[in-house]
PDB file of C-alpha atoms in Angstrom:
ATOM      1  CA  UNK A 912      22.938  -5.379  -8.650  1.00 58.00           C
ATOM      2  CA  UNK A 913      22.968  -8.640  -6.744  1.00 65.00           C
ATOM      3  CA  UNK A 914      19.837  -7.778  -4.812  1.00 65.00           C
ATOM      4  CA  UNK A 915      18.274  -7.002  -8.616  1.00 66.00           C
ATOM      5  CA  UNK A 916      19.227 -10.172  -9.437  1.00 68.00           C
ATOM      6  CA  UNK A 917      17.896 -12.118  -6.621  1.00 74.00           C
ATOM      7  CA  UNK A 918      14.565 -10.629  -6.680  1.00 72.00           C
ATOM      8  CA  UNK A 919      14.088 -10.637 -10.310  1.00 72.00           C
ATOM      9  CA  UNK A 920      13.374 -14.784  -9.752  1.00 75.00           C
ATOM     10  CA  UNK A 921      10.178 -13.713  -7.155  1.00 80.00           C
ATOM     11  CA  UNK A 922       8.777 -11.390  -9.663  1.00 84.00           C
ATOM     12  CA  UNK A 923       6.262 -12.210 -12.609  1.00 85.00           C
ATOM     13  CA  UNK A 924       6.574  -9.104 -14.698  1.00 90.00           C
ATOM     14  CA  UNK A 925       9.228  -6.374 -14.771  1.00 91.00           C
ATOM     15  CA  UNK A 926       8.794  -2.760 -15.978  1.00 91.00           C
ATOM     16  CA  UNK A 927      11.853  -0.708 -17.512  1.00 89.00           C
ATOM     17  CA  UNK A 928      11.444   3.162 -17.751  1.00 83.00           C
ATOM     18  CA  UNK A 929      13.556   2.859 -21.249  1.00 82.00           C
ATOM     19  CA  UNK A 930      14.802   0.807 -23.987  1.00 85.00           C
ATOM     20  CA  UNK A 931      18.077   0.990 -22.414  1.00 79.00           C
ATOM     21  CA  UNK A 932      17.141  -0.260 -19.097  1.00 84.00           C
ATOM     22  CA  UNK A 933      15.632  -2.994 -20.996  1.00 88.00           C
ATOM     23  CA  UNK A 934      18.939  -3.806 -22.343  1.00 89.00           C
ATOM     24  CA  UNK A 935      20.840  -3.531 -19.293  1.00 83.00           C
ATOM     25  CA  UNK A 936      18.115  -5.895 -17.275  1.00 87.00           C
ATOM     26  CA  UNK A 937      18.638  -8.625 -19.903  1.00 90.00           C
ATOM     27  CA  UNK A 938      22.595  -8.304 -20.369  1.00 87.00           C
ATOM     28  CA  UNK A 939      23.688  -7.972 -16.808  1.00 83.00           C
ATOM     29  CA  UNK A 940      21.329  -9.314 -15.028  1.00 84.00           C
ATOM     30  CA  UNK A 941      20.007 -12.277 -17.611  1.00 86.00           C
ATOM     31  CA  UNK A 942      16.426 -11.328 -17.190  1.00 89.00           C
ATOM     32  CA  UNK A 943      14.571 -12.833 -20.231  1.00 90.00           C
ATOM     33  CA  UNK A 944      13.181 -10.053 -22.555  1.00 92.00           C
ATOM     34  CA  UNK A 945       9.709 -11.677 -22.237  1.00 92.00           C
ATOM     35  CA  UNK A 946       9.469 -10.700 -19.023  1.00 92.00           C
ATOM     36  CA  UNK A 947      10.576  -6.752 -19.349  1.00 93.00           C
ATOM     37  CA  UNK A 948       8.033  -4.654 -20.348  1.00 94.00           C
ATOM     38  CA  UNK A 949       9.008  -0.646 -21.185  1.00 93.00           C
ATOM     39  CA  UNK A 950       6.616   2.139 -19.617  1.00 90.00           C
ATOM     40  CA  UNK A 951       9.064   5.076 -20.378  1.00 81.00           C
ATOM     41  CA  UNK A 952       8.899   8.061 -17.793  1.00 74.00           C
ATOM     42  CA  UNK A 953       5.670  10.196 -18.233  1.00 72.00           C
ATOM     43  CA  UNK A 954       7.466  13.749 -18.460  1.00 67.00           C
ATOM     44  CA  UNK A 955       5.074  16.947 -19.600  1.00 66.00           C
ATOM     45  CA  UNK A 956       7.249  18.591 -22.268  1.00 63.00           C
ATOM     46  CA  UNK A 957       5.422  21.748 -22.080  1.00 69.00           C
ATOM     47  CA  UNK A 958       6.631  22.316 -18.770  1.00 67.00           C
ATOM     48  CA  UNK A 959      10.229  23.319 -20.141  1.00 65.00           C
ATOM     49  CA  UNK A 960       8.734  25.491 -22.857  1.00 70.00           C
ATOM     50  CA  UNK A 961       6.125  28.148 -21.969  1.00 71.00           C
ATOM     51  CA  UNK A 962       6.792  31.231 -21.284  1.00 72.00           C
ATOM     52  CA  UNK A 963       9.867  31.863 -18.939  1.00 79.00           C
ATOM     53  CA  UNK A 964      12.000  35.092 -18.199  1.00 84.00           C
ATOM     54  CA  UNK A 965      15.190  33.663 -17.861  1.00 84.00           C
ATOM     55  CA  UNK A 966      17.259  36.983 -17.002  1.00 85.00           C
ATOM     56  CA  UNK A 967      15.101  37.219 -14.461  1.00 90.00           C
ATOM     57  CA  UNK A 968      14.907  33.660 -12.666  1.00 89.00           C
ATOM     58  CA  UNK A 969      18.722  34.354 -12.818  1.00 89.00           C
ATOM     59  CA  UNK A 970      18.576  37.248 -11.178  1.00 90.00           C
ATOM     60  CA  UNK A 971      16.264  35.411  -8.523  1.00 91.00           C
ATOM     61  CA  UNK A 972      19.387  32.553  -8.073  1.00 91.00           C
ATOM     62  CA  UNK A 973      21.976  35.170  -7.837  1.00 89.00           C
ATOM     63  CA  UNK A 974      23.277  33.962 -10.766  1.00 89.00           C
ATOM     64  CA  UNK A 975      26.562  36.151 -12.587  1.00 80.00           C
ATOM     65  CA  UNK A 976      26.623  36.938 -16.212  1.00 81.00           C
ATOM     66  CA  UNK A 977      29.158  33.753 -16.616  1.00 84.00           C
ATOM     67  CA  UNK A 978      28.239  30.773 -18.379  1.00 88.00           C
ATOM     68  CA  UNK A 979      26.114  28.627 -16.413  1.00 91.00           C
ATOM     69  CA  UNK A 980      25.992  24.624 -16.415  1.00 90.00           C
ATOM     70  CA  UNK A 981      23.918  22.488 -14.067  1.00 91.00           C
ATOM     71  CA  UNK A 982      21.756  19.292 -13.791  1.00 91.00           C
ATOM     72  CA  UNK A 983      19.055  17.856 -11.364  1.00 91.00           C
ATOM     73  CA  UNK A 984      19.644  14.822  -9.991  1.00 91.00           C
ATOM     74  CA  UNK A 985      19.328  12.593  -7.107  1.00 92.00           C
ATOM     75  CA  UNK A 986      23.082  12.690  -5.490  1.00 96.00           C
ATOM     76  CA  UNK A 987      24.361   9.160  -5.681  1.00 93.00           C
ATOM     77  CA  UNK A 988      27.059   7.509  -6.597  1.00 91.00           C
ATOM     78  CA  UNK A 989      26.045   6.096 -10.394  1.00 86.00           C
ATOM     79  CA  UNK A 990      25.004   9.616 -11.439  1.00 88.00           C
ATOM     80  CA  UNK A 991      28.908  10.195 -11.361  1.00 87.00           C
ATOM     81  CA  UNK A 992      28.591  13.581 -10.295  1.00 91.00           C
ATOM     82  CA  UNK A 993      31.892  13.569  -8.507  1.00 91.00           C
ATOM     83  CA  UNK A 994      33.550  13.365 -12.352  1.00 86.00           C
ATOM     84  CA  UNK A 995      31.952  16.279 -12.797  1.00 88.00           C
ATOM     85  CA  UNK A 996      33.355  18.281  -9.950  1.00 92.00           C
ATOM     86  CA  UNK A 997      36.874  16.705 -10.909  1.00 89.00           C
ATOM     87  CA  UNK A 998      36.150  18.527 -13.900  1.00 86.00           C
ATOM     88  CA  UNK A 999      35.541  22.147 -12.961  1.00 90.00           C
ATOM     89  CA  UNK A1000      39.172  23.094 -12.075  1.00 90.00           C
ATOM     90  CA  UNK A1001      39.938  22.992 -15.883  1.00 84.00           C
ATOM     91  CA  UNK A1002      36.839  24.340 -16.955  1.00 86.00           C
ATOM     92  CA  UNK A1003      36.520  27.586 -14.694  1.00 90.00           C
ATOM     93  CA  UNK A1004      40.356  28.238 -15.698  1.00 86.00           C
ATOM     94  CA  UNK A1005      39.017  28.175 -19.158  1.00 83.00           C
ATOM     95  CA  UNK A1006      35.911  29.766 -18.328  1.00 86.00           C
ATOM     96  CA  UNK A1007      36.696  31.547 -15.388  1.00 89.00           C
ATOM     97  CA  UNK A1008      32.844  33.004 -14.773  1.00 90.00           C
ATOM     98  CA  UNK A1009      31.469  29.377 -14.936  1.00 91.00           C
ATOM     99  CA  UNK A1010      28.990  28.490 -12.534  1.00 93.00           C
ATOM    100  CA  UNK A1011      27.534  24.677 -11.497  1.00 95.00           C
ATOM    101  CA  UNK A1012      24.056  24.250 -10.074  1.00 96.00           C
ATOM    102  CA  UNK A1013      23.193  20.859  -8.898  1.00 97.00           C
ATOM    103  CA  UNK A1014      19.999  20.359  -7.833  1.00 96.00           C
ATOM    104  CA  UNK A1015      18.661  17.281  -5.292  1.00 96.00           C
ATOM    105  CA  UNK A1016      19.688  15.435  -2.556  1.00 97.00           C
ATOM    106  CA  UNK A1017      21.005  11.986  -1.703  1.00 96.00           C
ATOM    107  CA  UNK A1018      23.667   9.409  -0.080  1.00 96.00           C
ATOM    108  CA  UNK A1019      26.412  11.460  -1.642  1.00 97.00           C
ATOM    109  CA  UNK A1020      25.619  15.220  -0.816  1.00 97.00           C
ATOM    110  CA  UNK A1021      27.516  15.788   2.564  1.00 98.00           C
ATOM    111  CA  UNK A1022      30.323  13.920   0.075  1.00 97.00           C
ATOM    112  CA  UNK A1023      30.603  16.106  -3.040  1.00 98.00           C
ATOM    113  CA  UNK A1024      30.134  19.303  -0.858  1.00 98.00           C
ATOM    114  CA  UNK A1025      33.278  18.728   0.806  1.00 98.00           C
ATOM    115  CA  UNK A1026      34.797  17.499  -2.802  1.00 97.00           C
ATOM    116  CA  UNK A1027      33.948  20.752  -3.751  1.00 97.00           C
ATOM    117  CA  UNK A1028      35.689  22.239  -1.096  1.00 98.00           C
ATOM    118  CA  UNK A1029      39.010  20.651  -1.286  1.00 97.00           C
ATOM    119  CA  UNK A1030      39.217  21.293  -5.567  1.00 96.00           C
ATOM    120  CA  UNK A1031      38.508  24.692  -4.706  1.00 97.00           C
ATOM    121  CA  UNK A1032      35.809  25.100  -6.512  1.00 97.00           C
ATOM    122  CA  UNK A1033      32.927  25.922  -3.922  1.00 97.00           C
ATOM    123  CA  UNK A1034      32.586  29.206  -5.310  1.00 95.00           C
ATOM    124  CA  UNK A1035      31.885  28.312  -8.868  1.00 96.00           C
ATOM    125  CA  UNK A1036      29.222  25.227  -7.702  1.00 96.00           C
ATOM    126  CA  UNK A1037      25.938  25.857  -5.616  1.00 96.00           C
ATOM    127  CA  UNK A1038      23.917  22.630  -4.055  1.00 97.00           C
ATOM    128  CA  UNK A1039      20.200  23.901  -4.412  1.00 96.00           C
ATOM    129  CA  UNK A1040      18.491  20.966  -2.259  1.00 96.00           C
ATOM    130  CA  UNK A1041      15.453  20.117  -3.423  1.00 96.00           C
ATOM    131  CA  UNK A1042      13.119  22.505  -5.880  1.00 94.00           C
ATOM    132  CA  UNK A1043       9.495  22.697  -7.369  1.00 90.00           C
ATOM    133  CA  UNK A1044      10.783  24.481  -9.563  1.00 90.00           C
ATOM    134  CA  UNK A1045      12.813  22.285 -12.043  1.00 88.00           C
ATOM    135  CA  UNK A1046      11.581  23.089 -15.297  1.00 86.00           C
ATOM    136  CA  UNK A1047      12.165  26.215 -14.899  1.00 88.00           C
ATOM    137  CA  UNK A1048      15.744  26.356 -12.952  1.00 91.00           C
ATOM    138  CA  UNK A1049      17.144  23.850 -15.638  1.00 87.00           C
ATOM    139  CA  UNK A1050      16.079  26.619 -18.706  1.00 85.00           C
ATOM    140  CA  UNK A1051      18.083  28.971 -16.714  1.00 88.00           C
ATOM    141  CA  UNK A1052      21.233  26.580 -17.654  1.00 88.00           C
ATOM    142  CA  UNK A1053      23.550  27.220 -20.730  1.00 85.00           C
ATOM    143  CA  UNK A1054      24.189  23.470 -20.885  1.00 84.00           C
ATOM    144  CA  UNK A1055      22.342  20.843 -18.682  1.00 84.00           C
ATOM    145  CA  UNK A1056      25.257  18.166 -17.726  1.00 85.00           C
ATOM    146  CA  UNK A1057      24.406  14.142 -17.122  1.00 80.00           C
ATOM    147  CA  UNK A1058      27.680  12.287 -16.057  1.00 81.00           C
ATOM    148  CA  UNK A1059      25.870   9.529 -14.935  1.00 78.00           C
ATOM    149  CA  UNK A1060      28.049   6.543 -14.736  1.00 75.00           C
ATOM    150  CA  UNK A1061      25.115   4.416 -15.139  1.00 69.00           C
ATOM    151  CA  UNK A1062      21.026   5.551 -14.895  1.00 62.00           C
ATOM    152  CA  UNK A1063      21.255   8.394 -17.442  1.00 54.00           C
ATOM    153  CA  UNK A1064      18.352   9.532 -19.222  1.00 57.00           C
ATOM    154  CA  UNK A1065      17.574  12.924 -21.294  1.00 55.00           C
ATOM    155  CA  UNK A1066      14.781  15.507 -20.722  1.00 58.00           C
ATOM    156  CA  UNK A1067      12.488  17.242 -23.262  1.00 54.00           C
ATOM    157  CA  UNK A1068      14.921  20.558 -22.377  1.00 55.00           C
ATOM    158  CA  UNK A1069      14.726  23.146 -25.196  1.00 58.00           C
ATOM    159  CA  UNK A1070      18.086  23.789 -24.116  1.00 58.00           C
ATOM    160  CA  UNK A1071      21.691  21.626 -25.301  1.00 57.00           C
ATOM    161  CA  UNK A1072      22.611  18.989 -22.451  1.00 58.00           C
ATOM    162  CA  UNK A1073      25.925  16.620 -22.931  1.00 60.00           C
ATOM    163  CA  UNK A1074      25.968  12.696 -20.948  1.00 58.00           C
ATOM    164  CA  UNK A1075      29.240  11.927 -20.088  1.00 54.00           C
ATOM    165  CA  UNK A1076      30.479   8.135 -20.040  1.00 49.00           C
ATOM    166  CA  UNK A1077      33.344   7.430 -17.364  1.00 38.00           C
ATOM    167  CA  UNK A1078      36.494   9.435 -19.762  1.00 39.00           C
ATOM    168  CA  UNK A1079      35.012  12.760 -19.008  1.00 38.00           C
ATOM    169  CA  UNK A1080      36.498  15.423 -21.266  1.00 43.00           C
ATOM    170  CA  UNK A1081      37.104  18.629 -19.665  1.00 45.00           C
ATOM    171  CA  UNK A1082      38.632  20.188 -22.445  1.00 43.00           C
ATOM    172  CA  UNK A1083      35.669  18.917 -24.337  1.00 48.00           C
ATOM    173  CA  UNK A1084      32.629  20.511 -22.238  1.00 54.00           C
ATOM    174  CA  UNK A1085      34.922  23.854 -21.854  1.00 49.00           C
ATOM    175  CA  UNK A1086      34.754  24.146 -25.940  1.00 49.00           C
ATOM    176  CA  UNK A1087      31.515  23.181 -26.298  1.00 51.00           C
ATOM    177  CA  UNK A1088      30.088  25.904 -23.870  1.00 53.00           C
ATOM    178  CA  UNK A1089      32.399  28.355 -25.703  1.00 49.00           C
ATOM    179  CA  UNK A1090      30.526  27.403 -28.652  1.00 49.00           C
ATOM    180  CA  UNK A1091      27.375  27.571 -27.996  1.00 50.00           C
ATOM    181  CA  UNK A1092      28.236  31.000 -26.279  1.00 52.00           C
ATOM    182  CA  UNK A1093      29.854  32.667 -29.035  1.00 50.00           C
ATOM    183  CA  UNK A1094      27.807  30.833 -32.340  1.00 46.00           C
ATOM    184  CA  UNK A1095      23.960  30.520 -31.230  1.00 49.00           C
ATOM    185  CA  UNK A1096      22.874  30.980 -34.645  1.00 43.00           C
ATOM    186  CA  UNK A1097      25.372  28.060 -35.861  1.00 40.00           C
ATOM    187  CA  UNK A1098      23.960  24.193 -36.347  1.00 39.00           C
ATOM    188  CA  UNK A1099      24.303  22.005 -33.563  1.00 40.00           C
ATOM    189  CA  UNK A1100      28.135  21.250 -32.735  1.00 39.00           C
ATOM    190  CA  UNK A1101      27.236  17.607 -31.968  1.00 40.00           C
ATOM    191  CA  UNK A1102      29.782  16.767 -34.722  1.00 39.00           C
ATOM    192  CA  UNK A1103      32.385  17.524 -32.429  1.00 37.00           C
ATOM    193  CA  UNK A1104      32.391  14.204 -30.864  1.00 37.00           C
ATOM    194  CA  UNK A1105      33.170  12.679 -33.490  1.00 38.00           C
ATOM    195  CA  UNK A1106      36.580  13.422 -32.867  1.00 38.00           C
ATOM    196  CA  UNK A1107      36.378  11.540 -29.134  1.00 37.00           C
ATOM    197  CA  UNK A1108      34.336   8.893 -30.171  1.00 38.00           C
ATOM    198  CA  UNK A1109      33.443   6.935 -26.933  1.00 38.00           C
ATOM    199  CA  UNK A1110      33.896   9.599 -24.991  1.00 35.00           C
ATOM    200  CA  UNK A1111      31.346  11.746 -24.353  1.00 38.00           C
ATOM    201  CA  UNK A1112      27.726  11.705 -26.818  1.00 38.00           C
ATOM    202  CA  UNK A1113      26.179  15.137 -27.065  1.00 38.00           C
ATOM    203  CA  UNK A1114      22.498  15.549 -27.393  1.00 39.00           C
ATOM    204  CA  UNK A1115      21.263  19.594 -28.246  1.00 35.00           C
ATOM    205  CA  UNK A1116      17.782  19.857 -28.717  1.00 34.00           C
ATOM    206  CA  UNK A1117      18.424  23.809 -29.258  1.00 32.00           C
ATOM    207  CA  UNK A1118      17.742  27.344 -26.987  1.00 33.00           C
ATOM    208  CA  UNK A1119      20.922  28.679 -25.357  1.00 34.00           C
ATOM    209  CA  UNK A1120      18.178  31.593 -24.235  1.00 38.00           C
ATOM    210  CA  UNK A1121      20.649  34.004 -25.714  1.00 37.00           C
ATOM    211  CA  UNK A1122      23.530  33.898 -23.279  1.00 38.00           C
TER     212      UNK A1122
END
């Protein structure tokens, strides 16, 4: 943040991939809107929705019949994936089939491995490195997870994804994949957070791919 800061002053234009980083430049680090201009990420939406088999690119990860959950991400610290992890003791004893892909690498990798180790949980969560293949390993996912502490942005899916803020609800992401498990043909269950508001905001753009 203090390096932002600093070399904000040397800079005559600044580009924001989103409204929100827009909001965070000027707030925290008192950059005058003027200067901010928003280019939002160029993503290809038709790259998560043509034709995909996804029994069989399951198959082809070795996935189980259990519930799966997963993101892609660069492994650092702000993308809070560590709350996640703390997280999977409750859910697997809820869901005891549930498996976590996270795919990417970073700072924090050789870190949340051996997080995963000591919750016990390494054989419910599988590091994938990096892929080519995103668009289609995230439609294999039930549920596509962001528990970004800070840096979270959505994806053009097809499928229903939940970002986290820093009171993670286990309880919370256990019902929801129960939900959209057992009532696909039910209207979004976004309502439910009403009932924590501030904390945790589901998005569900729709397609649990019939799992």
């Amino acid at each position: 943040m203090v390096a932002e800061h600093i070399a904000a002053y040397f800079l005559d234009e600044i580009v924001a991939v989103s409204d929100h980083t827009r909001d965070n430049l000027v707030h925290y680090e008192k950059i005058a809107p003027s200067r901010i201009t928003v280019i939002p990420n160029g993503i290809d939406g038709d790259r998560f929705t043509g034709p995909l088999a996804i029994d069989a690119k399951r198959a082809e990860l070795g996935l189980t019949s259990g519930p799966v959950i997963g993101l892609a991400a660069r492994l650092m610290e702000q993308k809070g994936i560590i709350f996640l992890l703390q997280a999977m003791p409750e859910l697997i004893r809820q869901l005891p089939g549930l498996q976590l892909l996270i795919a990417g690498t970073g700072d924090e990798e050789a870190n949340l491995k051996g997080s995963a180790s000591e919750l016990g949980i390494a054989d419910h969560v599988r590091f994938l490195g990096v892929r080519l293949d995103i668009p289609d390993l995230i439609r294999t996912f039930d549920v596509f997870v962001i528990p970004s502490i800070w840096e979270g942005e959505t994806l053009p899916l097809g499928i229903p994804e939940i970002a986290i803020g820093l009171g993670f609800g286990a309880l919370f992401l256990a019902s929801y994949l129960w939900f959209v498990k057992t009532f696909p043909m039910l209207p979004s269950p976004a309502s439910l957070a009403a009932r924590e508001p501030g904390l945790v905001t589901v998005r569900v753009t729709v397609s649990t791919h019939g799992h």
